[in-house]
Every structure is written in structure tokens, then in C-alpha cells.
Coordinates of C-alpha atoms and ligand atoms in Angstrom, one line a residue:
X113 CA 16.7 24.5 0.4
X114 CA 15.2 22.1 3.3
X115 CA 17.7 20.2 4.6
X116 CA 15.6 16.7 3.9
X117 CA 15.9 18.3 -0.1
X118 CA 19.7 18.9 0.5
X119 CA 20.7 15.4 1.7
X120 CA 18.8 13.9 -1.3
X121 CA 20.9 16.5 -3.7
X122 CA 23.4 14.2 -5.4
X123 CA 21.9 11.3 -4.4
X124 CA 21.2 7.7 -6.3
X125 CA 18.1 6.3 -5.1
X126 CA 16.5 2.9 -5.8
X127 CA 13.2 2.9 -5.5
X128 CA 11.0 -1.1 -6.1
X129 CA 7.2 -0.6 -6.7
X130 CA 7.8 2.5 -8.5
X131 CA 4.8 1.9 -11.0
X132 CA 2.6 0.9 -7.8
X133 CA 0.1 3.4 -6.3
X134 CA 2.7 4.0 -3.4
X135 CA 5.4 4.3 -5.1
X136 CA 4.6 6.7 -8.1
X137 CA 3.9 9.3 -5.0
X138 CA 7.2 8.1 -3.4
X139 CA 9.3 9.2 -6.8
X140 CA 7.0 12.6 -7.9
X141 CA 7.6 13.6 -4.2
X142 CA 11.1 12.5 -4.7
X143 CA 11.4 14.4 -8.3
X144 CA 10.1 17.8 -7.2
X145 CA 10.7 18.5 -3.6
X146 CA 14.4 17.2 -4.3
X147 CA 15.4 18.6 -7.3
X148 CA 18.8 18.3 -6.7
X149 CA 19.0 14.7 -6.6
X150 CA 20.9 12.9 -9.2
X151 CA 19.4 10.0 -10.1
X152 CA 16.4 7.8 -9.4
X153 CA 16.3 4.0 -10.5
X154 CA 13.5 2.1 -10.8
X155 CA 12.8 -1.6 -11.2
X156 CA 10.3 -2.2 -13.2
X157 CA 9.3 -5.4 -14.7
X158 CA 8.3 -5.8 -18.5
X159 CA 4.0 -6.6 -18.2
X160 CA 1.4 -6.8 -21.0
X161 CA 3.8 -6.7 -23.9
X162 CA 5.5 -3.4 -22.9
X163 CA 9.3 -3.3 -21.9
X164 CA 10.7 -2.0 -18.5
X165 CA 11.4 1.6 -20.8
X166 CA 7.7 1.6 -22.2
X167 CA 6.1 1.4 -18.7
X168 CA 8.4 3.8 -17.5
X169 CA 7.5 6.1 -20.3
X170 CA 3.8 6.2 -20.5
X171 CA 3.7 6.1 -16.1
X172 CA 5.1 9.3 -15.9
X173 CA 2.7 10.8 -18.9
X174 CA 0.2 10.3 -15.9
X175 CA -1.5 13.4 -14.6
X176 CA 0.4 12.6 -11.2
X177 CA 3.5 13.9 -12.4
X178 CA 2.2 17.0 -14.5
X179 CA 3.3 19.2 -11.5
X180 CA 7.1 17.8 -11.3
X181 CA 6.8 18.5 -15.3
X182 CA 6.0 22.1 -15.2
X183 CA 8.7 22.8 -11.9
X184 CA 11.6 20.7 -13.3
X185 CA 11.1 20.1 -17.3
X186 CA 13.9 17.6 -17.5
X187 CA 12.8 15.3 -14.5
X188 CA 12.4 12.5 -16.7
X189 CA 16.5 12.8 -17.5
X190 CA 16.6 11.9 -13.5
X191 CA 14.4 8.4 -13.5
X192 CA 16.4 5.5 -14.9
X193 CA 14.4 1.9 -15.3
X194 CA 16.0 -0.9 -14.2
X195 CA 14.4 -4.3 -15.2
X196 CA 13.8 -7.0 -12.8
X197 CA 11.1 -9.3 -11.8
X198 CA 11.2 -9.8 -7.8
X199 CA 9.8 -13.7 -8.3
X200 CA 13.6 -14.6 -10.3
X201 CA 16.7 -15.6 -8.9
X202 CA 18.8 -11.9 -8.3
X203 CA 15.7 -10.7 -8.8
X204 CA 16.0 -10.9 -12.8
X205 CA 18.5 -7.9 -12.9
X206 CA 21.3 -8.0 -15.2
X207 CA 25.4 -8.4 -14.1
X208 CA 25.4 -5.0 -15.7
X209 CA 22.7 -3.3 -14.3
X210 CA 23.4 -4.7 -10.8
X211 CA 27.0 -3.2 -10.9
X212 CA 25.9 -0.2 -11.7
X213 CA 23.9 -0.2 -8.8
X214 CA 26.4 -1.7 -6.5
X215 CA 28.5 0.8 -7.8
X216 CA 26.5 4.4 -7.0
X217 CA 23.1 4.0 -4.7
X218 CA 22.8 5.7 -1.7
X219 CA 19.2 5.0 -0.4
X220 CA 17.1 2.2 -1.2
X221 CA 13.2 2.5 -0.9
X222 CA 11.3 -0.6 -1.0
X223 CA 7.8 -0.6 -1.8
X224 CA 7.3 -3.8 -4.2
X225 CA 5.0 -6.3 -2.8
X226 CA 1.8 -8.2 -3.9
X227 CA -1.1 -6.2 -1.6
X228 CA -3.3 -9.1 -2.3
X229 CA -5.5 -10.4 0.0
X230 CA -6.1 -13.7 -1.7
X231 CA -2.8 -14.4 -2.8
X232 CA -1.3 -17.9 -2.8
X233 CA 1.1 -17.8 0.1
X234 CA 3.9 -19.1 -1.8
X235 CA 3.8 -16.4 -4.6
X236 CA 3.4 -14.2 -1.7
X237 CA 5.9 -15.6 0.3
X238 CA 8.4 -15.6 -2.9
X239 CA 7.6 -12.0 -3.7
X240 CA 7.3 -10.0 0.0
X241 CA 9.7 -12.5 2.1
X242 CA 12.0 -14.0 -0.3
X243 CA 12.3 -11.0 -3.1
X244 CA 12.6 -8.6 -0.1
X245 CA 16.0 -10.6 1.2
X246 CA 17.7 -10.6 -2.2
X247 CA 17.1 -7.2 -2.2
X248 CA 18.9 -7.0 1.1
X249 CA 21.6 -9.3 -0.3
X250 CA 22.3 -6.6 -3.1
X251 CA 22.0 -3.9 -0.7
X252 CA 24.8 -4.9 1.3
X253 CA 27.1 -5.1 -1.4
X254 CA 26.3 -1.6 -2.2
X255 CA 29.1 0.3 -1.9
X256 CA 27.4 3.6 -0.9
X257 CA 24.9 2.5 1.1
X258 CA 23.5 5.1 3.5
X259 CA 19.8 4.1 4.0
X260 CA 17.3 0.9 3.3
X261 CA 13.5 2.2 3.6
X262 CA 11.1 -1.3 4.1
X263 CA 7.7 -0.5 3.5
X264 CA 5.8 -2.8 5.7
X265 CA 2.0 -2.3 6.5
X266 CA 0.7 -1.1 10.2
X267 CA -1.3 -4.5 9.9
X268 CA 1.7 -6.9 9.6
X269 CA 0.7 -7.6 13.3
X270 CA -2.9 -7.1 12.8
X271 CA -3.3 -10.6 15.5
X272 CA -2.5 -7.9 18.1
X273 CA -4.8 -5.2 19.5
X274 CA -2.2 -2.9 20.9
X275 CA 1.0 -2.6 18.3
X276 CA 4.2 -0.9 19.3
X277 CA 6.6 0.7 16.6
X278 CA 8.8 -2.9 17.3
X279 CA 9.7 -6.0 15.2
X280 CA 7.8 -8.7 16.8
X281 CA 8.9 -12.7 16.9
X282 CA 7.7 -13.9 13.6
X283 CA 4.7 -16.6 13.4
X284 CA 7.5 -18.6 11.5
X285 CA 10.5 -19.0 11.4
X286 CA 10.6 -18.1 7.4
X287 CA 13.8 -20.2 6.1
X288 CA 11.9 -23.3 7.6
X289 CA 8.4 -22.3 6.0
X290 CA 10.5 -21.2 2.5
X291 CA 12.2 -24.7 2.5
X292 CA 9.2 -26.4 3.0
X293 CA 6.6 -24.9 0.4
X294 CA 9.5 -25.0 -2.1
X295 CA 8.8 -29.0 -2.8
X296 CA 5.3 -28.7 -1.4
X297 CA 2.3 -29.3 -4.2
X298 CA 0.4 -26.2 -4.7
X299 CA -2.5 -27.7 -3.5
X300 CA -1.3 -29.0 0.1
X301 CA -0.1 -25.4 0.4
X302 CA -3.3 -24.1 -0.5
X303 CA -5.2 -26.9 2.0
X304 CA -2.4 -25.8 4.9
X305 CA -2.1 -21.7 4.7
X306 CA -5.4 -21.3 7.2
X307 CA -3.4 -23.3 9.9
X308 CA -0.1 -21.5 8.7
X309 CA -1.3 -18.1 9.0
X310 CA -3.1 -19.2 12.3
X311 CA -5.0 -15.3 14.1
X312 CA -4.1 -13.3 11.0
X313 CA -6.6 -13.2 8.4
X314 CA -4.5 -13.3 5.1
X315 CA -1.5 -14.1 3.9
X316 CA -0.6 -10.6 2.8
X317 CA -0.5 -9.7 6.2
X318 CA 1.1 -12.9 7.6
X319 CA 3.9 -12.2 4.8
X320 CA 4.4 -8.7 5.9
X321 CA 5.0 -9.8 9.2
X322 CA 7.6 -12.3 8.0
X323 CA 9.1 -9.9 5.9
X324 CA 9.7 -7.3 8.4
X325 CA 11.7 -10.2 10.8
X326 CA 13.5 -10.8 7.6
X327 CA 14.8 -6.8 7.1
X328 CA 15.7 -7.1 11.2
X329 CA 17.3 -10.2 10.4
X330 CA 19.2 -9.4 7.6
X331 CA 20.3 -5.7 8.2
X332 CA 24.0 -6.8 9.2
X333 CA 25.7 -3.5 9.3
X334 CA 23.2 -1.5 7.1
X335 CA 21.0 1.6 8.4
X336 CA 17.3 0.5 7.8
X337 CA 14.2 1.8 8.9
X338 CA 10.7 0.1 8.6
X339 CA 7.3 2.4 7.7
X340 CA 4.1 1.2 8.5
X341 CA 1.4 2.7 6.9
X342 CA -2.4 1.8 7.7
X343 CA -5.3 2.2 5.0
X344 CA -3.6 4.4 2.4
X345 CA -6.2 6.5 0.7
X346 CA -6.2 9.0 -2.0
X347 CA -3.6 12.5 -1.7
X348 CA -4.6 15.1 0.7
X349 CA -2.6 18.1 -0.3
X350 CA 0.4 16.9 -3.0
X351 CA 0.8 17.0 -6.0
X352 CA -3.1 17.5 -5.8
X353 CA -6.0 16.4 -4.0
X354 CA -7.3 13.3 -4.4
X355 CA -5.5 11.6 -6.7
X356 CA -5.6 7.5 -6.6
X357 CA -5.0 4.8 -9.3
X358 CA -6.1 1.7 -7.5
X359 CA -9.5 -0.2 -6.4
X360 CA -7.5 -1.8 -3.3
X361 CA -8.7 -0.9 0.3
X362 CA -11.9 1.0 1.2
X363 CA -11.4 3.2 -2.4
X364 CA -13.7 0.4 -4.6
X365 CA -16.0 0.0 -2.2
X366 CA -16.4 4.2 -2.3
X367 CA -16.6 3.9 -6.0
X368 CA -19.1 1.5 -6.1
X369 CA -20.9 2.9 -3.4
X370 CA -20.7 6.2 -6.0
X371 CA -22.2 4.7 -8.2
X372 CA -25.1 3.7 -6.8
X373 CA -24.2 -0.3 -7.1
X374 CA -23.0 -0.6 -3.0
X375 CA -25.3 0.1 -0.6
X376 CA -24.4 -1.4 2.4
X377 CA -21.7 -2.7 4.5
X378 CA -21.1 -4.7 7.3
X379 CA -18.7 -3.0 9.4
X380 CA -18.7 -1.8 13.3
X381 CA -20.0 2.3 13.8
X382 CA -17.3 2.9 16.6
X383 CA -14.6 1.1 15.1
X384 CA -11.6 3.5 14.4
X385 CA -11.6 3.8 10.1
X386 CA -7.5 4.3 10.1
X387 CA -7.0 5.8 7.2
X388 CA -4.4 8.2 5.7
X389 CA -3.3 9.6 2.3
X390 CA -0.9 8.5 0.4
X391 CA 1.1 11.9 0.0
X392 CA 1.4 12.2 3.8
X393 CA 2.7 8.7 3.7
X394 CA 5.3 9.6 1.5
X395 CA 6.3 12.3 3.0
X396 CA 7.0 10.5 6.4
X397 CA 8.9 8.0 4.2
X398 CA 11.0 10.1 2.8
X399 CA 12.1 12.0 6.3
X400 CA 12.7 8.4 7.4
X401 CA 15.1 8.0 4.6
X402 CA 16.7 11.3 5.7
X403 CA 17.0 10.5 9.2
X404 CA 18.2 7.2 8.8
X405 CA 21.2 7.9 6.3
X406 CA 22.1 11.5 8.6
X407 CA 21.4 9.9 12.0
X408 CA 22.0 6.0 11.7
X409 CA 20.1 5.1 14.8
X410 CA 21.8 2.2 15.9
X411 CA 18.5 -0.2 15.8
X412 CA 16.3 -0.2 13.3
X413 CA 13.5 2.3 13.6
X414 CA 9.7 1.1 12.6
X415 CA 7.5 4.0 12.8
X416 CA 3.9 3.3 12.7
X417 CA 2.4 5.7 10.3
X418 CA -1.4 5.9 11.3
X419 CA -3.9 8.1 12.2
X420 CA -6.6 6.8 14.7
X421 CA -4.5 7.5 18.1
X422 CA -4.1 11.4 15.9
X423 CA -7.8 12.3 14.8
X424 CA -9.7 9.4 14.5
X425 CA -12.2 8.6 12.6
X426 CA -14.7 5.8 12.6
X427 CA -16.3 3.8 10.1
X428 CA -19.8 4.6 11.1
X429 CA -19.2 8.2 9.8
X430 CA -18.3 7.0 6.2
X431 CA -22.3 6.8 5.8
X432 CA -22.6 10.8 5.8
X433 CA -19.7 11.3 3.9
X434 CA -20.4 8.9 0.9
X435 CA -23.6 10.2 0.4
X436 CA -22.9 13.8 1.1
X437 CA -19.7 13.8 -1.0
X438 CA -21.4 11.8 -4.0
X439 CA -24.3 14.3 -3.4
X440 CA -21.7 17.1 -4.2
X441 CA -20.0 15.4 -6.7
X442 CA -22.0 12.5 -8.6
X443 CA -20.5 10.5 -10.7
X444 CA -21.6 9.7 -14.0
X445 CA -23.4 6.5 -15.6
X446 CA -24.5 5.8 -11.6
X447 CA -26.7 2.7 -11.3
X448 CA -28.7 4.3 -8.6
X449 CA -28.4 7.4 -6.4
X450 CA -25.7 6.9 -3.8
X451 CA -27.3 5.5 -0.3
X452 CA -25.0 4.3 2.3
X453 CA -25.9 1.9 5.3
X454 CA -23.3 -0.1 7.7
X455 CA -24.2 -2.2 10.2
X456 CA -22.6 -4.8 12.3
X457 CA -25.7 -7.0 12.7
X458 CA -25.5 -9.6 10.4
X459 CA -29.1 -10.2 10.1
X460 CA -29.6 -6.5 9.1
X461 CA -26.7 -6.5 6.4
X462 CA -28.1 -9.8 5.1
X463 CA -31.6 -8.3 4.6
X464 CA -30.4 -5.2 3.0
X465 CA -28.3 -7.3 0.5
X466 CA -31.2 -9.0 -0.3
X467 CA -33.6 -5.5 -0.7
X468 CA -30.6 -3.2 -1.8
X469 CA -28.6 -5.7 -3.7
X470 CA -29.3 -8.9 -4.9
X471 CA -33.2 -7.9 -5.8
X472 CA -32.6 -4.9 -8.1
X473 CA -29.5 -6.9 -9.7
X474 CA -32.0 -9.4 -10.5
X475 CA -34.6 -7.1 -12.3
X476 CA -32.2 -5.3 -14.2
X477 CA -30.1 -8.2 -15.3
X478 CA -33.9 -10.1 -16.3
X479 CA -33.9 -6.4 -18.3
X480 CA -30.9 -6.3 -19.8
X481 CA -31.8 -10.2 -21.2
X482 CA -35.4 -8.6 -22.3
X483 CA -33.1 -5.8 -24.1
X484 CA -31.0 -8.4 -25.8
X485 CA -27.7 -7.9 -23.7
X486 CA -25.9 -9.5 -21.6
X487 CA -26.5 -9.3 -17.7
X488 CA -24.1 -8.3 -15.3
X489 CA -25.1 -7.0 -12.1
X490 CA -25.3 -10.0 -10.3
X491 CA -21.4 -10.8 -11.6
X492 CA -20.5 -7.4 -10.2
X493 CA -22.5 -8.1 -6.7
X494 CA -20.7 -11.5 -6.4
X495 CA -17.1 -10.1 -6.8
X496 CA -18.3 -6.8 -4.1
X497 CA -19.5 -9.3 -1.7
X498 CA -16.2 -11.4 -2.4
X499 CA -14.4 -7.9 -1.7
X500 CA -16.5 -6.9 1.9
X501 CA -15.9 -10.4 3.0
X502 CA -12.2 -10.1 3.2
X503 CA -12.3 -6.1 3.7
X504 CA -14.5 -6.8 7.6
X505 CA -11.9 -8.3 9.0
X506 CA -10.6 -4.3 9.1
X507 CA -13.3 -3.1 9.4
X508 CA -15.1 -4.5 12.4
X509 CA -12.3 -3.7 14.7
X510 CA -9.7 -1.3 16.1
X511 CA -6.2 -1.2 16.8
X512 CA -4.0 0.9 18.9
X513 CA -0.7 1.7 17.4
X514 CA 1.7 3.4 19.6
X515 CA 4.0 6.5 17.8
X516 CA 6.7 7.5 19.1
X517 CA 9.1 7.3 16.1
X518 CA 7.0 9.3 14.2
X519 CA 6.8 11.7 17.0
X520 CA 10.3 11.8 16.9
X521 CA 10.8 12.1 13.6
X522 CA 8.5 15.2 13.5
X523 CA 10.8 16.7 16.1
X524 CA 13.8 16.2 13.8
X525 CA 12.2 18.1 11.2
X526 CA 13.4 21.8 10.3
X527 CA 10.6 24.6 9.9
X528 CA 10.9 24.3 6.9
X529 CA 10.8 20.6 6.1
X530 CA 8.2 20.6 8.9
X531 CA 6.3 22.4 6.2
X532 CA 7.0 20.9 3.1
X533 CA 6.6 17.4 4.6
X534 CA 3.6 17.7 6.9
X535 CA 2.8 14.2 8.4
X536 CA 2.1 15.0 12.1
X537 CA -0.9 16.0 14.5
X538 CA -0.4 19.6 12.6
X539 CA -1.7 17.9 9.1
X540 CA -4.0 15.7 10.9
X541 CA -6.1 17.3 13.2
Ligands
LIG757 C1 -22.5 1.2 2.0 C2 -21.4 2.0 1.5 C3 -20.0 1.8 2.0 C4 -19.0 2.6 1.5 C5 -17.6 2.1 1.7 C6 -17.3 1.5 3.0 C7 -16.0 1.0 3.2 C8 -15.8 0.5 4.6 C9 -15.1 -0.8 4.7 C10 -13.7 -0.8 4.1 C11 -12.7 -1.6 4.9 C12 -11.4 -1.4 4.2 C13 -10.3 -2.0 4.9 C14 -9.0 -2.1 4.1 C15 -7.9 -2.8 4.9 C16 -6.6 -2.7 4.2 C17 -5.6 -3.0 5.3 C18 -4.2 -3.2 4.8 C19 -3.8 -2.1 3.8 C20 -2.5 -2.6 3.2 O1 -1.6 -2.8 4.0 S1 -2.2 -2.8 1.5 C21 -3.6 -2.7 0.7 C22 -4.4 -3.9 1.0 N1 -4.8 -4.6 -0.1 C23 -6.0 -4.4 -0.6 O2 -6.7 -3.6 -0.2 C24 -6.3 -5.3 -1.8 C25 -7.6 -6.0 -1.4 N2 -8.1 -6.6 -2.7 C26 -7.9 -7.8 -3.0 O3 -7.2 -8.6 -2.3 C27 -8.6 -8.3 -4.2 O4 -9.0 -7.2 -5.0 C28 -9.8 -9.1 -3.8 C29 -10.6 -8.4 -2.8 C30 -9.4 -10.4 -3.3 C31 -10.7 -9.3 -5.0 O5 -10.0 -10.1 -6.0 P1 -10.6 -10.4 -7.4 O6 -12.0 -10.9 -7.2 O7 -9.6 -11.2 -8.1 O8 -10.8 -9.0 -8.1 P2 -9.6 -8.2 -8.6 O9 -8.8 -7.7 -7.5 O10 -8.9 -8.9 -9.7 O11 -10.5 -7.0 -9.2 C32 -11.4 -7.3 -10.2 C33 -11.8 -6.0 -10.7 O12 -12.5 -5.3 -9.7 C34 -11.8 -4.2 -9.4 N3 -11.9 -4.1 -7.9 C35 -11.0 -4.7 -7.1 N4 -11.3 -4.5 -5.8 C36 -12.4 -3.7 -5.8 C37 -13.2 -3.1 -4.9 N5 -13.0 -3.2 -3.5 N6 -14.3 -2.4 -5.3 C38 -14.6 -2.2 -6.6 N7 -13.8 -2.7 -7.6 C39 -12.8 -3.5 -7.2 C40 -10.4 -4.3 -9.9 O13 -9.9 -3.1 -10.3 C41 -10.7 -5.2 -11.1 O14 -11.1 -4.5 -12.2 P3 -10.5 -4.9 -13.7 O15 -11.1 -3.9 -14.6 O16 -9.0 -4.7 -13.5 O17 -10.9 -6.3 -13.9
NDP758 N1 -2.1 0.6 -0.3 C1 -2.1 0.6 1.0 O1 -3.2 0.8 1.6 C2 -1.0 0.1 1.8 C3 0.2 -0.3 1.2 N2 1.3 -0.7 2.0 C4 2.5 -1.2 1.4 O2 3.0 -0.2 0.5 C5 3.7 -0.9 -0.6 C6 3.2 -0.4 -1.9 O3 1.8 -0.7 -1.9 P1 0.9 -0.2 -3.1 O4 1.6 0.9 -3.8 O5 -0.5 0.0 -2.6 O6 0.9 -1.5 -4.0 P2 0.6 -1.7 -5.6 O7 0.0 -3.0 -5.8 O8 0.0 -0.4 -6.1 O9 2.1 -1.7 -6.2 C7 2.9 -2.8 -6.0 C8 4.2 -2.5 -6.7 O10 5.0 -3.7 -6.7 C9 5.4 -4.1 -8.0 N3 5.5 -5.5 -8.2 C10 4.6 -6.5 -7.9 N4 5.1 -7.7 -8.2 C11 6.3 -7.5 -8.8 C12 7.3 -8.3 -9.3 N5 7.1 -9.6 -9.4 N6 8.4 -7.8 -9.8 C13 8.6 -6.5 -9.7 N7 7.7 -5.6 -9.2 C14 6.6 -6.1 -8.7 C15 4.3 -3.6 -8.9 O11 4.8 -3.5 -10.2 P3 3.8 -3.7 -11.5 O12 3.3 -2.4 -11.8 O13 4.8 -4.3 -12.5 O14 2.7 -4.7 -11.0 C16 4.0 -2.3 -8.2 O15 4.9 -1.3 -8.6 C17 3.5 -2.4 -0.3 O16 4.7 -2.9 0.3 C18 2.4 -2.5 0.6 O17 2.5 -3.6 1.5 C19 1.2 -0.7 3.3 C20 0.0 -0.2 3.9 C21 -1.1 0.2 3.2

């Protein structure tokens, strides 16, 4: 057994966001390259009529976990839901439930946040700043208490060109800005956030950021490290390739650039496209875990989890690969054949929206009205355009993120969890 697999064995772990495209990976990887562990609880809030148990329940009928099932049959004995909604006061978790886990969890892994790049900042604030303390409130009265894992994103400092695997000084200081959008009108906030969240470009990042000072803040005698993931795309190698359950990032705009509906982008050829999958995330995650809880580094770690300083690759090349990999593989019910064209000349993209876009949604909506249905191309352009808008910010430039936690890390690693948990240069180049 690796000796990452045999710290988790007899472990509680908590895991937030487990129903979230991160965290489903986190708890499969968790599940099967850990069998030994002992229990995995989840808080999960009841959504669209179904209870914290249903959700539970039909998330792990998903094909992601159809490996775990066949290695360990009785893996869902191990996964225990805990309901909570982050927004609440003690984050909605019953006395009961929260003495159960005062009383037995070793590591804490916490994923939950709203990824939102149009989010009201004070749902954001409440949910990735304020949720993410009382989570650090329980955790401290956790008797156990070996480890707290705070996923934060690689662009929580996204106003900065040159990121190094350190907490910066907050834009805010974020008990004055949670004080004062507590009595604010929704509306002020709304009319104020631009100013508040000054050189970054959304309040998911600008929340992130806040978050993270929060974690450094709050850590008091607890061993916590901080992963930073950048664009977090579909598996590489675990439990199989390409598996993804979200729209969020560049994976739409591939979809609908699949089907024939996108056809060009405004985004900068040379810019480094930082992207990496989800399972190699995970995998550097849970090493963290493992190193924090055996080594307890006596600051907290942040270890930049990217790619572009590894093998980078640029956003110019996505051209080639959409339309070669949508030539291999089309998908079905495409609008048009898959053509790809990015540009950072406005003028340019304008025009092909116009040619490539906006024209052809025209004539087939004016058909579908002929044809007696409804038309919707020119809806589905709308919400693309809304999409590429606030996706260029990341796309029209690059960032430098320095990694020498993960380096480390990597050098921690046995052969044998160097092999089971590839994350490094060896995976990526
Ligand atoms: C010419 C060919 C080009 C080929 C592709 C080129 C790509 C290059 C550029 C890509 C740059 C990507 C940079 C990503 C940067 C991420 C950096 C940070 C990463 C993180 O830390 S966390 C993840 C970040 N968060 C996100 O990515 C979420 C971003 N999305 C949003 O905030 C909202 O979706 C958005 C954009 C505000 C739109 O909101 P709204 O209009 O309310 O739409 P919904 O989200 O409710 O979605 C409605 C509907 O559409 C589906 N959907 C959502 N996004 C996309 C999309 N990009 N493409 C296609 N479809 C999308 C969604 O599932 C909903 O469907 P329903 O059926 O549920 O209604
Ligand atoms: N995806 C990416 O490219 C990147 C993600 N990250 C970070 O990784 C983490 C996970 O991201 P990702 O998996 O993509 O996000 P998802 O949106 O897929 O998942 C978010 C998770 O948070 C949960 N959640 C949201 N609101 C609440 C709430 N009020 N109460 C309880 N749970 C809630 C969701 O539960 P529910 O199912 O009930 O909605 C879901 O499990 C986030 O912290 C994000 O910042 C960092 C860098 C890149």
C-alpha cells in the first residue's frame, strides 16, 4: 500500500462540494486509491426537491464512480451525507451531526464555493468568505484534527502577472466589507462591487482572494494547506479519460464550438491556455492532505497547481485541436460543421460574429418561424457572447505562477505514490 493510501486508512474525512465537478473526483479518488479509509462525510445541501440522502444516492449512480464500484463493492457504506447549506448560520448542520463530526474527523477538504462569474458579491461573499470561516470555526473544535485542505483558485490574485505560492494582503479587509454589505440594499451593493473589486475582473475571484486571507487568518493552531488550481478541464487518465459534468470554463465554449454553433473567439494566439484536468488536480490535493497532516509544515503551504510554467500551451492552438478533435469525433445533432477562429483584433472577431454568427442565427431562426417553431439561435448566441465576454479576461493574457510547493511535494512522494498520483512535469510534459 502507498503510504499516501495508508495514512488515509482509518481516517474520517470531510469533504464540502462533494456533488460539485471537483469534488466528485476528490471522493472517487478518495474511495478507490484509499480503500482503507473509514469514513467519508459529505455536506450536501437538499436542492430541487431531493434530500441531502437522495442526492447523495443518485451522484454516485454516475458513471464516475463505476470504477470505485467494481474495485470496492461496498464503497457506498464508506460515504456518509451530512446536510448543511453553507449560506445559514453553522452552516445549517444539526447539534447532532456537528458532534459527530467534532467528535471523529481527521482531514477536512474544502471545495464548496459559488464558481460564478456573475455572482452578486454578497452571496458570494456569504458563501466563499463567510461559509469558509464557519467552517474554520468547526474545524478547530475538531478534536482530531490533522489537516484543513482550502481549495482556492490559481486566479484569486489574477490583478498580478507574476504569482508566488504565498497569501497575499487582501484587497479588503473582509470583516469591514462583511459588516458593511450586511445592512447595505442589494442594489447599492450591486452599483459599488466594480469599485470594490477594483483590477480583478469578478467577484469570484475577488472572493477567492478574500477567502484565502481568511484560512491564513483563521488557522490558529490548525495544519492547513491552500491548492490553487488554474482552468480545470476534463480527467486525463482517472477513473477515465475525459470525464466532465459542467459547462463552466473553456469546456462550453468547446461544446458549442462542437457543435457547430461557436465559431470564433476573441482571445490572444500566444497567450498561455493554463489548463489542467481535474484528476491531476485531485491527485495533488490529496498528497497535500497527506503531507500536511504527516509533516505539519509550520506555515501554511499554497501550492500553485498549474501547468503553463510545465508544458504550456497556448490558446491559439485550440483552433487545430477543436476542429481536428471534433473532426475525429463529431458530435451529434451539430448545427454546422465544427470551424474554429480566434483572434485578438476586435474588428476581426466583430465581423466574424456577424458572418459566422449572428447572420446564419438569423436565417434559421426566420426558418424555424416559417416551420411553425419557435426560434432560438439568436437566444443561444446572446448567452455565448454573454459567456466569451467574461471568459477574455483569461483568455487574452498570461500569468506566471511560481511552483515550488508543488515541486516539493513531488519530491515527498514514494515511487509508488509518485505513480499512482502523477501531478508533476512527469504527467505533464
Ligand atoms: C472558436 C472556437 C473556440 C473554442 C473554445 C475556445 C475557448 C477559449 C477561451 C476560454 C477561456 C476560458 C477561461 C476560463 C477561466 C476560468 C478561470 C478560473 C477557473 C476557476 O477558478 S473556477 C471555474 C470558473 N467559473 C466558471 O468558469 C464559470 C463561468 N460561467 C459563469 O459564470 C456563468 O455561466 C456565466 C458565464 C455568467 C453565464 O451565466 P448565465 O447566462 O446565467 O448562464 P448559466 O451559467 O445559467 O448557463 C445557462 C445554460 O448555459 C449552459 N452554459 C453555461 N456556460 C456555458 C458555456 N460557456 N458554453 C455553453 N453553455 C454554457 C449552462 O449549463 C446552462 O444550461 P442549462 O441547461 O442548465 O440552462
Ligand atoms: N472548475 C475550475 O476550473 C476550478 C475550480 N476551482 C475551485 O474548486 C472548487 C470546486 O469547484 P467546482 O467543482 O468547479 O465547482 P462546482 O460549481 O462544480 O461545485 C461547487 C460545489 O459547492 C457546493 N455548494 C455551492 N453552494 C452551496 C451551498 N450554499 N451549500 C452547500 N454546498 C454548496 C455545490 O453543491 P450543489 O451541488 O448543492 O450546488 C457543489 O458541490 C471551488 O472552490 C473552486 O473555486 C479552482 C480553480 C479552477
Amino acid at each position: 500500500m502507498s503510504s499516501i493510501a495508508a495514512y488515509y486508512a482509518g481516517k474520517n474525512v470531510l469533504i464540502t462540494g462533494a456533488t460539485g465537478f471537483m469534488g466528485k473526483v476528490l471522493l472517487e479518488k478518495l474511495l478507490r486509491s484509499c480503500p482503507e479509509v473509514k469514513a467519508i462525510y459529505i455536506l450536501v445541501r437538499p436542492k430541487a426537491g431531493q434530500s441531502t440522502q437522495e442526492r447523495t444516492a443518485d451522484m454516485i449512480k454516475c458513471k464516475l464512480f463505476d470504477q470505485v464500484g467494481e474495485d470496492c463493492p461496498d464503497f457506498e457504506e464508506k460515504i456518509i451525507p451530512v446536510s448543511a447549506e453553507l449560506t445559514q448560520p453553522h452552516l445549517a448542520i444539526s447539534p447532532d451531526d456537528a458532534k459527530r463530526l467534532l467528535s471523529c474527523i481527521n482531514i477536512v477538504f474544502h471545495c464548496a464555493a459559488t464558481v460564478r462569474f456573475d455572482e452578486p458579491l454578497k452571496y458570494a461573499l456569504q458563501l466563499n468568505v463567510m461559509a469558509t470561516q464557519q467552517l474554520l470555526v468547526l474545524a478547530r473544535q475538531m478534536q482530531y484534527l490533522e489537516a484543513f485542505i482550502h481549495i482556492s483558485t490559481a486566479y484569486a490574485n489574477c490583478n498580478r502577472r507574476y504569482i508566488e505560492e504565498i497569501i497575499y494582503p487582501p484587497p479588503v479587509e473582509p470583516k469591514k466589507l462583511i459588516d458593511s454589505v450586511e445592512w447595505m440594499d442589494e442594489s447599492i451593493i450591486q452599483e459599488i462591487t466594480p469599485k470594490l473589486i477594483g483590477d480583478r475582473p469578478n467577484t469570484y475571484t475577488y472572493t477567492k482572494a478574500l477567502a484565502e486571507y481568511v484560512v491564513q487568518q483563521e488557522s490558529s493552531n490548525m495544519n492547513i494547506g491552500i491548492i490553487r488550481p488554474s482552468i480545470v478541464g476534463a480527467s486525463w487518465q482517472e477513473p477515465f479519460p475525459g470525464w466532465i459534468d459542467n459547462f463552466n470554463g473553456p469546456s462550453g465554449l468547446f461544446i458549442a464550438a462542437g457543435k457547430g454553433i461557436l465559431r470564433t473567439m476573441r482571445a490572444t494566439n500566444d497567450a498561455v491556455a493554463d489548463l489542467i484536468p481535474v484528476d491531476v488536480v485531485v491527485n495533488l490535493t490529496l498528497a497535500a492532505g497527506w503531507y500536511t497532516a504527516v509533516h505539519r509544515p509550520k506555515t501554511t503551504l499554497v501550492y500553485n497547481c498549474t501547468t503553463g510554467g510545465i508544458n504550456p500551451f497556448h490558446w491559439g492552438e485550440i483552433e487545430y485541436h477543436v476542429v481536428s478533435s471534433f473532426k475525429r469525433n463529431p458530435l451529434e445533432q451539430a448545427f454546422r460543421r465544427p470551424n474554429a477562429n480566434i483572434t485578438s483584433n476586435y474588428l476581426i472577431n466583430q465581423y466574424w460574429i456577424t458572418v459566422s454568427h449572428k447572420a446564419p442565427a438569423l436565417v434559421y431562426d426566420f426558418y424555424l418561424k416559417l416551420t411553425g417553431r419557435k426560434p432560438r439561435m439568436m437566444r443561444i448566441f446572446n448567452r455565448l457572447h454573454k459567456s466569451m465576454l467574461l471568459l477574455e479576461y483569461f483568455s487574452s493574457q498570461s500569468w506566471e505562477w511560481t511552483s515550488d510547493n508543488v515541486n516539493m511535494l513531488m519530491g515527498q512522494l514514494s515511487p509508488e505514490d509518485r505513480r499512482v498520483r502523477t501531478f508533476h512535469r512527469a504527467l505533464l510534459s
